[in-house]
Short mmCIF file of C-alpha atoms in Angstrom, two decimals:
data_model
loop_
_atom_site.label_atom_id
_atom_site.label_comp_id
_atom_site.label_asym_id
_atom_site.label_seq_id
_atom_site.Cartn_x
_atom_site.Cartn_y
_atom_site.Cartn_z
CA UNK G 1 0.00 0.00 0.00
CA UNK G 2 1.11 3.41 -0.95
CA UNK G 3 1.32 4.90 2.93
CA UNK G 4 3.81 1.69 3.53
CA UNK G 5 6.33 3.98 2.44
CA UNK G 6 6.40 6.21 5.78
CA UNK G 7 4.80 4.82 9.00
CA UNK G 8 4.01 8.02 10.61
CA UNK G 9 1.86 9.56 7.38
CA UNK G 10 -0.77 6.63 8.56
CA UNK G 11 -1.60 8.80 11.56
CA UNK G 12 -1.22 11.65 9.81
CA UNK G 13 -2.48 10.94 6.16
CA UNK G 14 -4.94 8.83 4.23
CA UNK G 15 -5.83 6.31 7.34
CA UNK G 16 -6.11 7.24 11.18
CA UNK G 17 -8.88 9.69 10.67
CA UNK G 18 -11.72 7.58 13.23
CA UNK G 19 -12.50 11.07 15.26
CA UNK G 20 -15.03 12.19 12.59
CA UNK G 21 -16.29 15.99 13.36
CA UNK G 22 -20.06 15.04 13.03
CA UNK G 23 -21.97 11.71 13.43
CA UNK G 24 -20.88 9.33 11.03
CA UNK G 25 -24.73 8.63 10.07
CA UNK G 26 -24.76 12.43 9.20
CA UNK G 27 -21.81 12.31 6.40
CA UNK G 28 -24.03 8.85 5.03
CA UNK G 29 -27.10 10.94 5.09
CA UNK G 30 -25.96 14.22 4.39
CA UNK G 31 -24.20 12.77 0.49
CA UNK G 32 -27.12 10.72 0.15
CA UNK G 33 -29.25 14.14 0.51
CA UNK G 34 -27.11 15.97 -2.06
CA UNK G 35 -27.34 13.49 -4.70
CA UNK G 36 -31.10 13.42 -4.43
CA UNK G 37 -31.45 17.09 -4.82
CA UNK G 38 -29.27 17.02 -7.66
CA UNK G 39 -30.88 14.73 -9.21
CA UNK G 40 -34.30 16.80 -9.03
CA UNK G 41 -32.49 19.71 -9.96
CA UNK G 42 -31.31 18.01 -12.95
CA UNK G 43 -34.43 16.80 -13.67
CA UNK G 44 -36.14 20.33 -13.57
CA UNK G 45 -33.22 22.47 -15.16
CA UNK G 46 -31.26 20.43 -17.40
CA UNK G 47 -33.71 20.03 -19.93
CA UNK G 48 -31.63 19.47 -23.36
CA UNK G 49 -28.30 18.36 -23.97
CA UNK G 50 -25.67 21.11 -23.00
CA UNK G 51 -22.54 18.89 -22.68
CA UNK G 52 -21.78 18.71 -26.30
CA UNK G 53 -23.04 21.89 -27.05
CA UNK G 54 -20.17 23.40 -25.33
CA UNK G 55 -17.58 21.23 -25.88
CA UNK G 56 -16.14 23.22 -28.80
CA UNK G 57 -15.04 26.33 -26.20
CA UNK G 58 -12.78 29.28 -26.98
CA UNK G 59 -9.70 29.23 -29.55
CA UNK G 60 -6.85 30.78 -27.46
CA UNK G 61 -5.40 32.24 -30.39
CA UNK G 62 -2.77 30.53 -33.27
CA UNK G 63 0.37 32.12 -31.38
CA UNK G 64 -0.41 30.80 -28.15
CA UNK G 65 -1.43 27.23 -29.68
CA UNK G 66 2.03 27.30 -31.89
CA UNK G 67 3.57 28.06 -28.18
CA UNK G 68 2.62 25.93 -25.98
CA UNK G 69 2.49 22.64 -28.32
CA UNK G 70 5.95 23.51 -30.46
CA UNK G 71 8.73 24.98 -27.98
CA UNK G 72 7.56 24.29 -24.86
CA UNK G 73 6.27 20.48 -25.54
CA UNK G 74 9.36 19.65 -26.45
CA UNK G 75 11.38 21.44 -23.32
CA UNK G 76 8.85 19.72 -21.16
CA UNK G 77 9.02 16.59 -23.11
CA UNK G 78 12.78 16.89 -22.72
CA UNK G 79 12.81 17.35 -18.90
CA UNK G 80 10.72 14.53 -18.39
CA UNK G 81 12.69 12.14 -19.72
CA UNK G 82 15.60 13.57 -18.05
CA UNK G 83 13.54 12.75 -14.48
CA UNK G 84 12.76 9.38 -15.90
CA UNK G 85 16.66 8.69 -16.32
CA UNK G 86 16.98 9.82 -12.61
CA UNK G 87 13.91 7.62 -11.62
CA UNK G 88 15.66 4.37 -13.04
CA UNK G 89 18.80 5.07 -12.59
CA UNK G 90 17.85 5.87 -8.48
CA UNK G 91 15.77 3.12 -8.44
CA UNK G 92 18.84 1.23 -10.01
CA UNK G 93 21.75 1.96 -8.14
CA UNK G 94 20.41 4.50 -5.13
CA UNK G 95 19.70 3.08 -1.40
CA UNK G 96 17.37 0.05 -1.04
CA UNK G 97 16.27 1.93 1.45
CA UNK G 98 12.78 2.97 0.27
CA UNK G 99 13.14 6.31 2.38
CA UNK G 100 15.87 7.46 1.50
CA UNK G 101 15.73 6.50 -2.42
CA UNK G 102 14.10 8.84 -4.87
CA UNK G 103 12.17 6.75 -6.93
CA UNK G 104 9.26 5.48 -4.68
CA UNK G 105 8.27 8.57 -3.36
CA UNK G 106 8.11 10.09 -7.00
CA UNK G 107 6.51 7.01 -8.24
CA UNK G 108 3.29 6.69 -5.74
CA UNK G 109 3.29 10.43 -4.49
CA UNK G 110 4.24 12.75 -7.03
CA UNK G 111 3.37 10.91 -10.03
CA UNK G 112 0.85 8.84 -8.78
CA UNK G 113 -1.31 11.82 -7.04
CA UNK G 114 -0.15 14.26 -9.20
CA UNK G 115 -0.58 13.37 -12.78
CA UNK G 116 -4.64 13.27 -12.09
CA UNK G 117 -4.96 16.79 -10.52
CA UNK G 118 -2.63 18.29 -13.68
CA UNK G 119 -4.73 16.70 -15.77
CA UNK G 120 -8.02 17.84 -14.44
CA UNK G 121 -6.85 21.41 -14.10
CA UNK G 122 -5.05 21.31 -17.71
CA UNK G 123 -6.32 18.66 -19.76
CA UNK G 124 -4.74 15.63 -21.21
CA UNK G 125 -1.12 17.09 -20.49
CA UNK G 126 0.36 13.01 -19.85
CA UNK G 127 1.03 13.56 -23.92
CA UNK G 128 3.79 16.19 -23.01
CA UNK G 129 5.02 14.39 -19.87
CA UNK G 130 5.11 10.98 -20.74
CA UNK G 131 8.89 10.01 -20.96
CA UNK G 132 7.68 7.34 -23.16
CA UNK G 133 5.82 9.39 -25.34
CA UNK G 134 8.89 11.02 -25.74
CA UNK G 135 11.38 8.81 -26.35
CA UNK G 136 9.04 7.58 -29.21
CA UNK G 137 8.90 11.28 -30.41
CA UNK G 138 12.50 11.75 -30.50
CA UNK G 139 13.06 8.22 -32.25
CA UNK G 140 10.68 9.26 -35.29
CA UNK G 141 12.30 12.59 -35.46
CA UNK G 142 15.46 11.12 -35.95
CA UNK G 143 14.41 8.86 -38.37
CA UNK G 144 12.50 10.99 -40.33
CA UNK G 145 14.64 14.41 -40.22
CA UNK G 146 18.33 12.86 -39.86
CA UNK G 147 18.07 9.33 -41.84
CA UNK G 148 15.32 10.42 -43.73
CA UNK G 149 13.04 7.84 -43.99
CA UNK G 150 9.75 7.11 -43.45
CA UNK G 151 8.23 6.11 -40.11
CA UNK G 152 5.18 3.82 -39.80
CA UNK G 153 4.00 0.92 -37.70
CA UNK G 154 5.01 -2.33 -37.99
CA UNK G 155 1.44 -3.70 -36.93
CA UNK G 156 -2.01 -2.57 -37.75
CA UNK G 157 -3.89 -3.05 -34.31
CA UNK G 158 -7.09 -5.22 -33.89
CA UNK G 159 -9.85 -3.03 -33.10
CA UNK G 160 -11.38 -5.77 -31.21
CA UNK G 161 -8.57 -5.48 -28.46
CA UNK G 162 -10.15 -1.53 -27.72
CA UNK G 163 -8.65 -0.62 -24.54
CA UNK G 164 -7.93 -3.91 -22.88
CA UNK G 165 -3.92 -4.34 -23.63
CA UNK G 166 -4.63 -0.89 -21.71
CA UNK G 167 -6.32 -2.60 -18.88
CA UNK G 168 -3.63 -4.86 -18.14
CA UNK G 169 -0.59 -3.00 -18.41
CA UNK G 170 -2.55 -0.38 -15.67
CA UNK G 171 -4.36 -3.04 -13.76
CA UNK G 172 -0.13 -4.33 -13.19
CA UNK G 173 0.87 -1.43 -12.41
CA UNK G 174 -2.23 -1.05 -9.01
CA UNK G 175 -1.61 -5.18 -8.15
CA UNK G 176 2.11 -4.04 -7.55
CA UNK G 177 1.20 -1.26 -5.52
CA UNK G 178 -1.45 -2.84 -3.71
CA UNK G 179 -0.93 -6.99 -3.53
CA UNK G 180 3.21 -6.98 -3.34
CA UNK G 181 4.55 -7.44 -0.26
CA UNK G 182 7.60 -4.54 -0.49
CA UNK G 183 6.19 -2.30 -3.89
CA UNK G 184 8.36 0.21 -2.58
CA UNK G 185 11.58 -1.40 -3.00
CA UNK G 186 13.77 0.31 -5.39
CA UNK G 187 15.00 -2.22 -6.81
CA UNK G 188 11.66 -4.39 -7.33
CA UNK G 189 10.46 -0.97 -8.43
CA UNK G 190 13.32 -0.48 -11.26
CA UNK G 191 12.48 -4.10 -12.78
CA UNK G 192 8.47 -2.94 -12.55
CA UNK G 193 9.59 0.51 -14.40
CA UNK G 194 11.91 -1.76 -17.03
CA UNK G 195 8.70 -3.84 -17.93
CA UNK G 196 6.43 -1.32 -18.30
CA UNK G 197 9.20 0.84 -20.65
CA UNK G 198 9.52 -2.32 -22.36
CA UNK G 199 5.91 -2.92 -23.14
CA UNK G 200 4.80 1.23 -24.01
CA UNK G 201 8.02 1.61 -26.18
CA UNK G 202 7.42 -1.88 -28.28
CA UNK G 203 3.38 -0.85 -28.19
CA UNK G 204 3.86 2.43 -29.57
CA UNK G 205 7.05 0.82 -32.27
CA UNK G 206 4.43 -2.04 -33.34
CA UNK G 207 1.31 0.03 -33.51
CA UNK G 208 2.22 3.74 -33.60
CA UNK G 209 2.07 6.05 -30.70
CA UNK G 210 -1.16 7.63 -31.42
CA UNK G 211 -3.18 3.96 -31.31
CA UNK G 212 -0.67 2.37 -28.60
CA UNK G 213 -0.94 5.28 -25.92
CA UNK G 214 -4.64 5.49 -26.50
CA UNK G 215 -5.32 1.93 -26.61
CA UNK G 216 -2.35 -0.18 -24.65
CA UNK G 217 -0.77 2.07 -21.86
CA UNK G 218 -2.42 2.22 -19.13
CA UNK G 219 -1.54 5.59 -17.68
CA UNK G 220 -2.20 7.26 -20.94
CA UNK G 221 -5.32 5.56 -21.03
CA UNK G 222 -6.34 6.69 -17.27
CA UNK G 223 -5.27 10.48 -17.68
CA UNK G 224 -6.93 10.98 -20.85
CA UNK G 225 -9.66 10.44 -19.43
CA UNK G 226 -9.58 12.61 -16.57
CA UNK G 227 -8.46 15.17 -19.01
CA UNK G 228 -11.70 15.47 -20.89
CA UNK G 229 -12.73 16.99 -17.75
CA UNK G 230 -10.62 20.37 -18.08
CA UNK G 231 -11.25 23.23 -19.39
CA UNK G 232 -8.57 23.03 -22.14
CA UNK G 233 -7.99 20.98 -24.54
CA UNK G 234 -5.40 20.66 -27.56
CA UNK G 235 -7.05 20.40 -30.76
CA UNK G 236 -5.74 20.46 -34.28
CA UNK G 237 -2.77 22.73 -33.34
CA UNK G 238 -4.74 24.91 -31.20
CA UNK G 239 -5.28 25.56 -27.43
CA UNK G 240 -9.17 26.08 -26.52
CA UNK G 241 -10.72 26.93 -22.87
CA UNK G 242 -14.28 24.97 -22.76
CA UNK G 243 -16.37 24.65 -20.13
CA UNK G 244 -15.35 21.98 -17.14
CA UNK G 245 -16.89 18.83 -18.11
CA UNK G 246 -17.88 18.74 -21.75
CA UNK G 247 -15.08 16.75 -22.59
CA UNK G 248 -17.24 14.11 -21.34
CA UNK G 249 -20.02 14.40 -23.74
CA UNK G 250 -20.89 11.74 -26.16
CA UNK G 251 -20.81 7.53 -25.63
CA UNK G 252 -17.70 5.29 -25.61
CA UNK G 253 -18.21 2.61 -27.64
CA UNK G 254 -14.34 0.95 -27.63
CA UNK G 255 -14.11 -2.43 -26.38
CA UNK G 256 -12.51 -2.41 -22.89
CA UNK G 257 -13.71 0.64 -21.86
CA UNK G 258 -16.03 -0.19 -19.15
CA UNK G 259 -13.59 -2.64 -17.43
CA UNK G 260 -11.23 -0.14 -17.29
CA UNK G 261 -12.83 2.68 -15.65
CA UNK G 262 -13.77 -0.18 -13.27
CA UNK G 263 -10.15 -0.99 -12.37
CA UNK G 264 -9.73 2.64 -11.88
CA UNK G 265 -12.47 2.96 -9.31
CA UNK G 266 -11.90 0.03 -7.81
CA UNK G 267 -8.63 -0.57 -7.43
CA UNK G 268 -9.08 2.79 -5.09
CA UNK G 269 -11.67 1.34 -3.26
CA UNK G 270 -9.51 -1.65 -2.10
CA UNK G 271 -7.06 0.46 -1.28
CA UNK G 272 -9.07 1.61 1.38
CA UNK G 273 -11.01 -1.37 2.06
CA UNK G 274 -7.64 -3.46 2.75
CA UNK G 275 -6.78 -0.89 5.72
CA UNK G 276 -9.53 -1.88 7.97
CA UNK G 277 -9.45 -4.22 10.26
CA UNK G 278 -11.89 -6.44 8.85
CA UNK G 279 -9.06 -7.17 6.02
CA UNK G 280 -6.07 -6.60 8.23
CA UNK G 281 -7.19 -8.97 10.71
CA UNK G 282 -7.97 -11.07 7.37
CA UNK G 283 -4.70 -10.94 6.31
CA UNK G 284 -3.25 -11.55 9.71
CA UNK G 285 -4.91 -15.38 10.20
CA UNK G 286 -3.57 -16.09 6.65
CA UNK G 287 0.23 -15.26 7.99
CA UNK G 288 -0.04 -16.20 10.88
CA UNK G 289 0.97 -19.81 10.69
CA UNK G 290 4.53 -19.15 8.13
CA UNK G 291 5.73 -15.80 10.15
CA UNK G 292 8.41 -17.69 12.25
CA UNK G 293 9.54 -20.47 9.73
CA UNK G 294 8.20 -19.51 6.31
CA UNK G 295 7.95 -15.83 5.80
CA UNK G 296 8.18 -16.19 2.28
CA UNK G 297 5.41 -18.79 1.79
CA UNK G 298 3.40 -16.07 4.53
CA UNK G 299 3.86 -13.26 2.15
CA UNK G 300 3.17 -14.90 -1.06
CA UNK G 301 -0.14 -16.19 0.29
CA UNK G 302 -0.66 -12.55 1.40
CA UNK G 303 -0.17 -11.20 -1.84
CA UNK G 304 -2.36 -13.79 -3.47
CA UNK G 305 -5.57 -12.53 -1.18
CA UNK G 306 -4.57 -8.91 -1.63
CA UNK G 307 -4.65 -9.91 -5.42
CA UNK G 308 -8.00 -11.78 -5.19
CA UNK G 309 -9.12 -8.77 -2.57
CA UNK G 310 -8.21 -6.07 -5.88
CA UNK G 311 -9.71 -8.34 -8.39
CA UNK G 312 -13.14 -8.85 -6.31
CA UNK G 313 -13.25 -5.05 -5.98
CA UNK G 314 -13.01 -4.17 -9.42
CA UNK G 315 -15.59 -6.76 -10.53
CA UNK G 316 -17.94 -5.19 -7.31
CA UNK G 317 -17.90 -1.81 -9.06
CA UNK G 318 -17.83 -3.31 -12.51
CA UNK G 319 -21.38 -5.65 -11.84
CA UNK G 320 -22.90 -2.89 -9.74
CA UNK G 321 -22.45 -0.32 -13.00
CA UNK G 322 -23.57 -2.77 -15.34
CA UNK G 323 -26.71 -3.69 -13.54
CA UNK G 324 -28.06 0.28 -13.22
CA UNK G 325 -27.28 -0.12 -16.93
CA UNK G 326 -29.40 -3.21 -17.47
CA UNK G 327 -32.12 -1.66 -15.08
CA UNK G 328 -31.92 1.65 -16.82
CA UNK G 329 -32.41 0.09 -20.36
CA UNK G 330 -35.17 -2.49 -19.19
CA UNK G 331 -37.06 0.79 -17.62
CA UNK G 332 -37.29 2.27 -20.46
CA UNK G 333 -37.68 -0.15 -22.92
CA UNK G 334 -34.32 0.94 -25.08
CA UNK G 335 -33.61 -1.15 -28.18
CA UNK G 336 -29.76 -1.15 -26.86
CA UNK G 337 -26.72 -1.74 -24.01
CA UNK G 338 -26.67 1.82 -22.36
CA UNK G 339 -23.33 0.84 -21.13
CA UNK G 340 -21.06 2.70 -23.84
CA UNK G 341 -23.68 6.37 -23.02
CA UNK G 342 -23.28 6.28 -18.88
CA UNK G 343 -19.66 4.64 -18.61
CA UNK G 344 -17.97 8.01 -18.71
CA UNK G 345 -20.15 8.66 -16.04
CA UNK G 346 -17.25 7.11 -13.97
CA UNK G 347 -14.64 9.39 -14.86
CA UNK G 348 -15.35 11.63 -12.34
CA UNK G 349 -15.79 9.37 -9.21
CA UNK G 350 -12.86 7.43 -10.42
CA UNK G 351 -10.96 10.79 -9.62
CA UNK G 352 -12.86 12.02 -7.04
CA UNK G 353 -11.81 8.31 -4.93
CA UNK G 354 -8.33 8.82 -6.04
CA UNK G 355 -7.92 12.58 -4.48
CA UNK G 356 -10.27 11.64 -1.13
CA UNK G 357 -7.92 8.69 -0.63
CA UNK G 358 -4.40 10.14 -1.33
CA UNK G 359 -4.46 14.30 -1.30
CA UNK G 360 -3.28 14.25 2.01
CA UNK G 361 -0.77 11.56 1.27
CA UNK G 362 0.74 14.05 -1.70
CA UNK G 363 0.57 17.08 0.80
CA UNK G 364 2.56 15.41 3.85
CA UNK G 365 4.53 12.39 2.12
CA UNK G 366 5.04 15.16 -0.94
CA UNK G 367 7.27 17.56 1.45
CA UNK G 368 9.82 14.45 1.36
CA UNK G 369 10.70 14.86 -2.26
CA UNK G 370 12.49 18.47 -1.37
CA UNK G 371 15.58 16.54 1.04
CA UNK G 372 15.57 13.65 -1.70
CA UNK G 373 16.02 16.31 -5.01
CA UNK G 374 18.99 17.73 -3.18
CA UNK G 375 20.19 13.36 -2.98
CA UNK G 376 18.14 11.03 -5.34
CA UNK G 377 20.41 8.21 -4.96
CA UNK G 378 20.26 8.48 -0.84
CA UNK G 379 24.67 8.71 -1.31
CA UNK G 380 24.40 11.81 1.44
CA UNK G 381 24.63 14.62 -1.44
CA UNK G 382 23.11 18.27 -1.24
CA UNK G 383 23.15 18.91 -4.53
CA UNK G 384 20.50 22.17 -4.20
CA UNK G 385 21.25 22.88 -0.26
CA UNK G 386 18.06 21.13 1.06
CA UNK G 387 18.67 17.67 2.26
CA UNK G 388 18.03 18.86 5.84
CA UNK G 389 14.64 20.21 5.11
CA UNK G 390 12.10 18.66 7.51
CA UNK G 391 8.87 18.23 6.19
CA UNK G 392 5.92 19.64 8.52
CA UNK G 393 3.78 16.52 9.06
CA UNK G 394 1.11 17.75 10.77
CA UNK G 395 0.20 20.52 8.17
CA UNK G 396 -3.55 18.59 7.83
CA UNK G 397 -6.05 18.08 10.49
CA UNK G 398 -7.96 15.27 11.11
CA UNK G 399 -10.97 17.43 10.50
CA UNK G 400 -9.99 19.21 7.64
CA UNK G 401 -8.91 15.99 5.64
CA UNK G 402 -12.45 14.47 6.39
CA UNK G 403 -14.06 17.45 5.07
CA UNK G 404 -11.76 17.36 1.11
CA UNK G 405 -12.93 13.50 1.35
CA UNK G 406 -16.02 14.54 1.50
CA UNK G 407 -16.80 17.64 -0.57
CA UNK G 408 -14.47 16.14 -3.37
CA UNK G 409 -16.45 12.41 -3.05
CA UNK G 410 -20.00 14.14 -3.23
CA UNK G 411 -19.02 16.68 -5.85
CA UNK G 412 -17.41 13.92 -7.94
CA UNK G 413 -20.90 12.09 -8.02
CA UNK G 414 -22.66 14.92 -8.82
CA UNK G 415 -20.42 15.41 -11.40
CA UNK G 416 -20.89 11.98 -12.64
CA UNK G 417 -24.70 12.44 -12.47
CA UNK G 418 -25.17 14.97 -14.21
CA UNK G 419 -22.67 13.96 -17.26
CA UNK G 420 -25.32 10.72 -17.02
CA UNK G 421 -28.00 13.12 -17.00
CA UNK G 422 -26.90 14.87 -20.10
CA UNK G 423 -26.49 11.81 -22.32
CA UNK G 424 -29.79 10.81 -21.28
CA UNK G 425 -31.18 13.87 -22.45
CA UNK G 426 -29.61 13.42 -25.58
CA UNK G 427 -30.19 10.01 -26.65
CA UNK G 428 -34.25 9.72 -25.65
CA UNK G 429 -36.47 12.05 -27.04
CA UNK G 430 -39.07 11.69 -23.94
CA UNK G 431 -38.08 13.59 -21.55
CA UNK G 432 -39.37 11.29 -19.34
CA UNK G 433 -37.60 8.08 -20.50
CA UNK G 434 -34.55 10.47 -19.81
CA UNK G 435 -35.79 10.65 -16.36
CA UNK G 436 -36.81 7.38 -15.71
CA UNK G 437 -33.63 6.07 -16.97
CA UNK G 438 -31.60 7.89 -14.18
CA UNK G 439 -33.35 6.13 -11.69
CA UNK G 440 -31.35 3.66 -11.33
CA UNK G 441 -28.22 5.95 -11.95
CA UNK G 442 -28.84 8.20 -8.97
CA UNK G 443 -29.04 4.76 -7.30
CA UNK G 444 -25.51 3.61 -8.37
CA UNK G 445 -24.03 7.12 -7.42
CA UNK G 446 -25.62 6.77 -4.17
CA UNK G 447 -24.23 3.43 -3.59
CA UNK G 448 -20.59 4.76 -4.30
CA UNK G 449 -21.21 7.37 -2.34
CA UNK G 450 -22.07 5.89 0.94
CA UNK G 451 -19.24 3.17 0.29
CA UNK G 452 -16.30 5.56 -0.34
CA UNK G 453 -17.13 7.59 3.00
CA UNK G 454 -17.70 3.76 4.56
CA UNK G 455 -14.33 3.45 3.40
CA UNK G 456 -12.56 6.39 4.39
CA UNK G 457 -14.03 6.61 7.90
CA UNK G 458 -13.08 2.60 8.39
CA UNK G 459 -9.39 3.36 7.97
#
């Protein structure tokens, strides 16, 4: 689990927060209330399709669009592979000591937590700062501006994969957070990094980088996604501002969608689920029996339930989204799956999970990446004069973390209801088949609701 990699941010951080500032009944109640008026609001305001109708937005101007995706792409493009040399290369050859090494902490914190709030604040900006990406970029420049020949894949993809190659490279990369015994290890972390370079770069070489990074790697996949939520977007050279959200409009008819946006929610929600004592005392009895004499065998069998914990979580949300689908379609009477219209319904709450769960990670576990810049290898350097910085741990409250977790979860699922909302206005005439169809969405979103503040008040 990500808040392995310093024991004191569990009493500070994600888990530890029991001392709720109201009645735990009133959180339950009080999301369940919001929805519900949301949901008639919807209903009475939201009368024809507005998603799409905005989705265009404002052209920033040619200059500015020449700007920001010419020069300074390829600066940033430049310094990220730089920090993905000094990732591997800590990971490598720094410490083993997980503290003390560079690479974790940028990894699950600053990466990890990071990449989603850039992306909702500034679109789909994982094209720029993927050192993959990049290293593909710079190989077809090379071969098409120094040897002068023509780049092209090697493959043509099968559109009947869709997004699944996707959902295994990124479900991979969550089972080694979540089911290894040590996924802060640097070195276990360097082979996990090697892989995963291994499998983008021959992706994007076999079937372009365009179809590979928006089909096959994960995190491209996952912060695409959350990037049709900003309010700019690149498009056809240009930089536009559009309203929050509209990014969203439309259905998503690729294969593999649906199980994706699944693993993103719910590899979250075991995340929190596997730091309650119902699961810790779960995983306890299983290792029990091999601590003394077989620690090996103890943690294997550990990492096999935390595997089968993840992979029951992901089908929970998965099931529970399909069947508001099934009940929404069989309400109405619709002549098709309404599966690809709601699924990007999800986006939202899949981010919303990720910041209630780990903001307060980034903010106190975050501070630690200012003492390892100044020594990314953990060889006692000071290369930039602060390797004695001391992070201020106790810069959240219990209080205040509870009440992000919950603004951001209920806001999230609003979010997601009304992008549901808006497709259902567009694709039934009847304004009330739109209606009735939502039923059983405002159902779902009141179901995730109620679990991910179970969740976060069980840690």
């Amino acid at each position: 689990m990500i808040t392995q990699l310093l024991p004191h941010v569990l009493a500070h951080g994600i888990g530890g927060v029991q001392d709720l500032p109201v009645p735990k009944w009133l959180f339950f109640w009080g999301g369940a209330f919001v929805l519900v008026v949301s949901f008639i609001l919807l209903g009475a305001l939201w009368k024809t399709p507005q998603l799409d109708r905005h989705a265009t937005g404002r052209d920033l101007g040619e200059s500015f669009g020449r700007l920001v995706l010419g020069p300074v792409r390829i600066v940033v493009q430049a310094l990220s592979a730089f920090v993905f040399v000094v990732v591997i290369g800590a990971a490598l050859f720094g410490t083993t000591d997980p503290f003390e090494n560079f690479a974790p902490t940028w990894v699950y914190v600053i990466f990890w937590v990071g990449m989603p709030v850039l992306s909702m604040l500034f679109g789909n900006v994982w094209r720029a700062l993927s050192p993959w990406r990049a290293i593909a970029d710079g190989f077809v420049w090379v071969w098409e501006h120094v040897l002068g020949r023509e780049a092209h894949p090697l493959a043509t993809y099968p559109a009947g994969l869709g997004r699944f190659p996707g959902c295994f490279t990124f479900f991979a990369f969550v089972a080694l957070e979540l089911c290894y015994a040590n996924p802060a290890n640097p070195r276990a972390l360097a082979f996990a990094i090697s892989l995963y370079s291994y499998v983008a770069l021959f992706g994007m070489l076999a079937f372009g980088r365009d179809t590979w990074t928006a089909s096959g790697e994960g995190f491209a996949i996952l912060f695409a996604y959350i990037g049709r939520m900003a309010a700019f977007v690149a498009r056809e050279g240009r930089i536009r501002l559009r309203v929050p959200l509209t990014g969203l409009a439309g259905a998503e008819p690729m294969p593999g969608s649906v199980l994706f946006l699944a693993a993103a929610l719910g590899s979250v929600g075991f995340d929190g689920f596997s730091r309650t004592i119902i699961w810790q005392d779960l995983v306890a009895r299983v290792e029990a029996p091999y601590v003394l004499n077989e620690p090996g065998t103890g943690e294997i069998l550990v990492s096999g339930l935390n595997l089968l914990g993840l992979v029951g979580a992901i089908t929970l949300v998965l099931v529970a989204f399909l069947a508001a689908c099934a009940i929404a379609r069989a309400t109405v009477k619709a002549p098709r799956s309404l599966v690809p219209d709601f699924v990007l319904s999800l986006v939202p709450i899949a981010l919303v999970y990720a910041i209630a769960h780990y903001f307060s990670l980034f903010v106190i576990q975050g501070q630690y990446m200012i003492p390892l810049f100044s020594d990314p290898f953990g060889k006692g350097w000071d290369l930039f004069g602060t390797a004695d910085f001391h992070p201020n741990i106790a810069v959240l409250g219990p209080n205040t973390i509870w009440y992000v977790q919950v603004t951001a979860l209920v806001l999230g699922h609003v979010a997601g209801l009304a992008v549901a909302h808006d497709r259902a206005v567009t694709i039934f005439r009847d304004r009330q088949d739109a209606l009735r169809s939502q039923y059983a969405m405002l159902a779902l979103m009141v179901l995730y609701t109620v679990g991910g503040l179970w969740l976060l008040s069980h840690k």
